[in-house]
Amino acid sequence: MSPIFIYLPQTKIERAGDLDHFITGICDGLRAAHPRVQPHPVFKTSVNKEIDPFRPLLIEDARKVMAITAWKQKLGENCRPYYKVMIEEIESDLG
């Protein structure tokens, strides 16, 4: 199973937020925006017309997400925080 790693400086790892909130944000970012969302006007420019917040990046139906594995990882103090997300499709007998 492919995990999600959230890399944070060691002194900020416990104050940075709940792991479940990080995962929610990542999953929401990988699916399409809710139909009532008003996207920023930058998405209507000719430069960004291929980027559509209403088109999912990876998750088309959140009900089909079968497993999520995630860790917060410590970085050196002067490092910038970042995420590493690995996605894999799995077969399921659940329907």
Coordinates of N, CA and C in Angstrom, one line a residue:
M1 N 0.8 -1.2 0.0 CA 0.0 0.0 0.0 C 0.9 1.2 0.0
S2 N 0.6 2.2 -0.8 CA 1.4 3.4 -0.9 C 1.0 4.4 0.2
P3 N 1.9 4.9 0.9 CA 1.6 5.8 2.0 C 1.7 7.3 1.6
I4 N 1.2 8.2 2.4 CA 1.3 9.6 2.3 C 2.3 10.0 3.4
F5 N 3.3 10.7 3.0 CA 4.3 11.3 4.0 C 4.1 12.8 4.1
I6 N 4.1 13.3 5.3 CA 4.0 14.7 5.5 C 5.3 15.1 6.3
Y7 N 6.2 15.8 5.6 CA 7.5 16.1 6.1 C 7.4 17.5 6.8
L8 N 7.8 17.6 8.1 CA 7.8 18.8 8.8 C 9.0 18.9 9.7
P9 N 9.5 20.2 9.9 CA 10.6 20.4 10.8 C 10.3 19.8 12.2
Q10 N 11.3 19.2 12.8 CA 11.2 18.4 14.0 C 10.5 19.3 15.1
T11 N 10.8 20.5 15.2 CA 10.2 21.4 16.3 C 8.8 21.7 16.0
K12 N 8.3 21.5 14.8 CA 6.9 21.9 14.4 C 6.0 20.7 14.2
I13 N 6.6 19.5 14.3 CA 5.8 18.3 13.9 C 4.6 18.1 14.8
E14 N 4.6 18.4 16.1 CA 3.5 18.2 17.0 C 2.5 19.4 17.0
R15 N 3.0 20.6 16.6 CA 2.1 21.7 16.6 C 1.5 22.0 15.2
A16 N 1.9 21.3 14.2 CA 1.5 21.7 12.8 C 0.1 21.3 12.5
G17 N -0.6 20.5 13.2 CA -1.9 20.1 12.9 C -2.2 18.6 13.0
D18 N -3.4 18.3 13.1 CA -3.8 16.8 13.2 C -3.5 16.1 11.9
L19 N -3.0 14.9 12.0 CA -2.8 14.1 10.8 C -4.0 13.9 9.9
D20 N -5.2 13.7 10.6 CA -6.4 13.5 9.8 C -6.8 14.8 9.0
H21 N -6.5 16.0 9.5 CA -6.7 17.2 8.8 C -5.8 17.3 7.6
F22 N -4.6 16.9 7.7 CA -3.7 16.9 6.5 C -4.2 15.9 5.5
I23 N -4.7 14.7 5.9 CA -5.2 13.8 4.9 C -6.4 14.3 4.2
T24 N -7.3 14.9 5.0 CA -8.6 15.4 4.4 C -8.2 16.5 3.4
G25 N -7.3 17.4 3.7 CA -6.8 18.4 2.7 C -6.3 17.8 1.4
I26 N -5.5 16.7 1.6 CA -4.9 16.1 0.4 C -6.0 15.4 -0.4
C27 N -6.8 14.7 0.2 CA -7.9 14.0 -0.5 C -8.8 15.0 -1.2
D28 N -9.2 16.1 -0.5 CA -10.0 17.1 -1.1 C -9.3 17.7 -2.3
G29 N -8.0 17.9 -2.3 CA -7.3 18.5 -3.4 C -7.2 17.6 -4.6
L30 N -7.4 16.3 -4.4 CA -7.2 15.3 -5.5 C -8.6 15.0 -6.2
R31 N -9.7 15.5 -5.6 CA -11.0 15.3 -6.2 C -11.5 16.6 -6.8
A32 N -12.6 16.6 -7.4 CA -13.2 17.8 -8.0 C -13.8 18.6 -7.0
A33 N -13.8 19.9 -7.2 CA -14.4 20.9 -6.3 C -16.0 20.7 -6.2
H34 N -16.5 21.0 -5.1 CA -18.0 20.9 -5.0 C -18.7 21.9 -6.0
P35 N -19.8 21.5 -6.6 CA -20.4 22.4 -7.6 C -20.8 23.8 -7.1
R36 N -20.9 24.0 -5.8 CA -21.2 25.3 -5.3 C -20.0 26.2 -5.1
V37 N -18.8 25.6 -5.3 CA -17.6 26.4 -5.1 C -17.5 27.5 -6.1
Q38 N -17.0 28.6 -5.8 CA -16.8 29.7 -6.7 C -15.3 29.8 -6.9
P39 N -14.7 29.3 -8.0 CA -13.3 29.2 -8.2 C -12.7 30.7 -8.4
H40 N -11.5 30.8 -8.1 CA -10.8 32.1 -8.3 C -10.8 32.4 -9.8
P41 N -10.9 33.7 -10.2 CA -10.9 34.1 -11.6 C -9.7 33.7 -12.4
V42 N -8.6 33.3 -11.7 CA -7.4 32.9 -12.4 C -7.6 31.7 -13.3
F43 N -8.6 30.9 -12.9 CA -8.9 29.6 -13.6 C -9.6 29.9 -14.9
K44 N -10.1 31.2 -15.1 CA -10.8 31.5 -16.4 C -9.9 32.2 -17.4
T45 N -8.6 32.4 -17.1 CA -7.7 33.0 -18.0 C -7.3 32.0 -19.1
S46 N -6.8 32.5 -20.2 CA -6.4 31.6 -21.3 C -5.2 30.7 -20.9
V47 N -4.4 31.3 -20.0 CA -3.2 30.5 -19.6 C -3.6 29.3 -18.8
N48 N -4.6 29.4 -18.0 CA -5.0 28.3 -17.1 C -6.3 27.6 -17.5
K49 N -6.7 27.7 -18.8 CA -8.0 27.1 -19.2 C -7.9 25.6 -19.1
E50 N -6.8 25.0 -19.1 CA -6.7 23.5 -19.1 C -6.8 23.0 -17.6
I51 N -6.6 23.9 -16.7 CA -6.8 23.6 -15.2 C -8.2 23.9 -14.8
D52 N -8.9 22.9 -14.4 CA -10.3 23.0 -14.1 C -10.6 22.4 -12.7
P53 N -10.9 23.3 -11.7 CA -11.1 22.8 -10.3 C -12.3 21.8 -10.3
F54 N -13.1 21.8 -11.3 CA -14.3 20.8 -11.3 C -14.0 19.5 -12.0
R55 N -12.7 19.4 -12.4 CA -12.2 18.1 -13.0 C -11.3 17.4 -11.9
P56 N -11.6 16.2 -11.5 CA -10.8 15.6 -10.5 C -9.4 15.3 -11.0
L57 N -8.4 15.4 -10.1 CA -7.0 15.1 -10.5 C -6.8 13.6 -10.4
L58 N -7.3 12.9 -9.3 CA -7.1 11.5 -9.2 C -8.3 10.8 -8.6
I59 N -9.0 11.4 -7.7 CA -10.1 10.8 -7.0 C -11.4 11.2 -7.7
E60 N -12.0 10.3 -8.4 CA -13.3 10.6 -9.1 C -14.5 10.3 -8.1
D61 N -14.4 9.4 -7.3 CA -15.4 9.0 -6.3 C -14.8 8.6 -5.0
A62 N -14.9 9.5 -4.0 CA -14.2 9.3 -2.7 C -14.8 8.0 -2.0
R63 N -15.9 7.6 -2.4 CA -16.5 6.3 -1.8 C -15.7 5.1 -2.2
K64 N -14.9 5.2 -3.3 CA -14.1 4.1 -3.7 C -12.7 4.1 -3.1
V65 N -12.3 5.0 -2.3 CA -11.0 5.0 -1.6 C -11.1 3.9 -0.6
M66 N -10.2 2.9 -0.7 CA -10.3 1.7 0.1 C -9.3 1.8 1.3
A67 N -8.2 2.5 1.2 CA -7.3 2.5 2.3 C -6.4 3.8 2.2
I68 N -6.0 4.3 3.3 CA -5.1 5.4 3.4 C -4.1 5.1 4.5
T69 N -2.8 5.3 4.2 CA -1.8 5.1 5.2 C -1.0 6.4 5.2
A70 N -0.7 7.0 6.3 CA -0.1 8.2 6.4 C 0.8 8.4 7.6
W71 N 1.9 9.1 7.5 CA 2.9 9.4 8.5 C 3.3 10.8 8.5
K72 N 3.5 11.4 9.7 CA 4.3 12.7 9.8 C 5.8 12.3 9.9
Q73 N 6.6 12.9 9.2 CA 8.1 12.6 9.2 C 8.8 13.8 9.6
K74 N 9.9 13.6 10.5 CA 10.7 14.8 11.0 C 11.7 15.1 9.9
L75 N 11.9 16.5 9.8 CA 12.9 17.0 8.9 C 13.9 17.8 9.8
G76 N 15.0 18.2 9.2 CA 16.0 19.1 9.9 C 15.3 20.4 10.1
E77 N 15.8 21.2 11.1 CA 15.1 22.5 11.5 C 15.0 23.5 10.3
N78 N 15.9 23.6 9.4 CA 15.9 24.6 8.4 C 15.3 24.1 7.1
C79 N 14.7 22.9 7.1 CA 14.0 22.4 5.9 C 12.6 22.9 5.8
R80 N 12.2 23.0 4.5 CA 10.8 23.4 4.3 C 9.8 22.2 4.3
P81 N 8.6 22.4 4.9 CA 7.7 21.3 4.9 C 7.3 20.9 3.5
Y82 N 6.9 19.6 3.3 CA 6.4 19.2 2.0 C 5.6 17.8 2.2
Y83 N 4.9 17.5 1.2 CA 4.1 16.2 1.2 C 4.7 15.3 0.1
K84 N 4.6 14.0 0.3 CA 4.9 13.0 -0.7 C 3.7 12.1 -0.7
V85 N 3.0 12.1 -1.8 CA 1.8 11.3 -2.0 C 2.0 10.2 -3.1
M86 N 1.7 9.0 -2.7 CA 1.8 7.9 -3.7 C 0.4 7.3 -3.8
I87 N -0.1 7.1 -5.0 CA -1.4 6.6 -5.2 C -1.3 5.3 -6.0
E88 N -2.0 4.3 -5.7 CA -2.1 3.1 -6.5 C -3.5 2.6 -6.5
E89 N -3.9 2.0 -7.6 CA -5.2 1.4 -7.8 C -5.1 0.0 -7.2
I90 N -6.2 -0.4 -6.5 CA -6.2 -1.7 -6.0 C -7.6 -2.3 -6.4
E91 N -7.6 -3.6 -6.6 CA -8.8 -4.4 -6.9 C -9.6 -4.6 -5.6
S92 N -10.9 -4.6 -5.7 CA -11.7 -4.8 -4.5 C -12.9 -5.7 -4.9
D93 N -13.3 -6.5 -3.9 CA -14.4 -7.4 -4.1 C -15.7 -6.7 -3.5
L94 N -15.5 -5.5 -3.0 CA -16.6 -4.8 -2.3 C -17.6 -4.1 -3.3
G95 N -17.4 -4.2 -4.5 CA -18.4 -3.7 -5.4 C -18.0 -2.6 -6.3

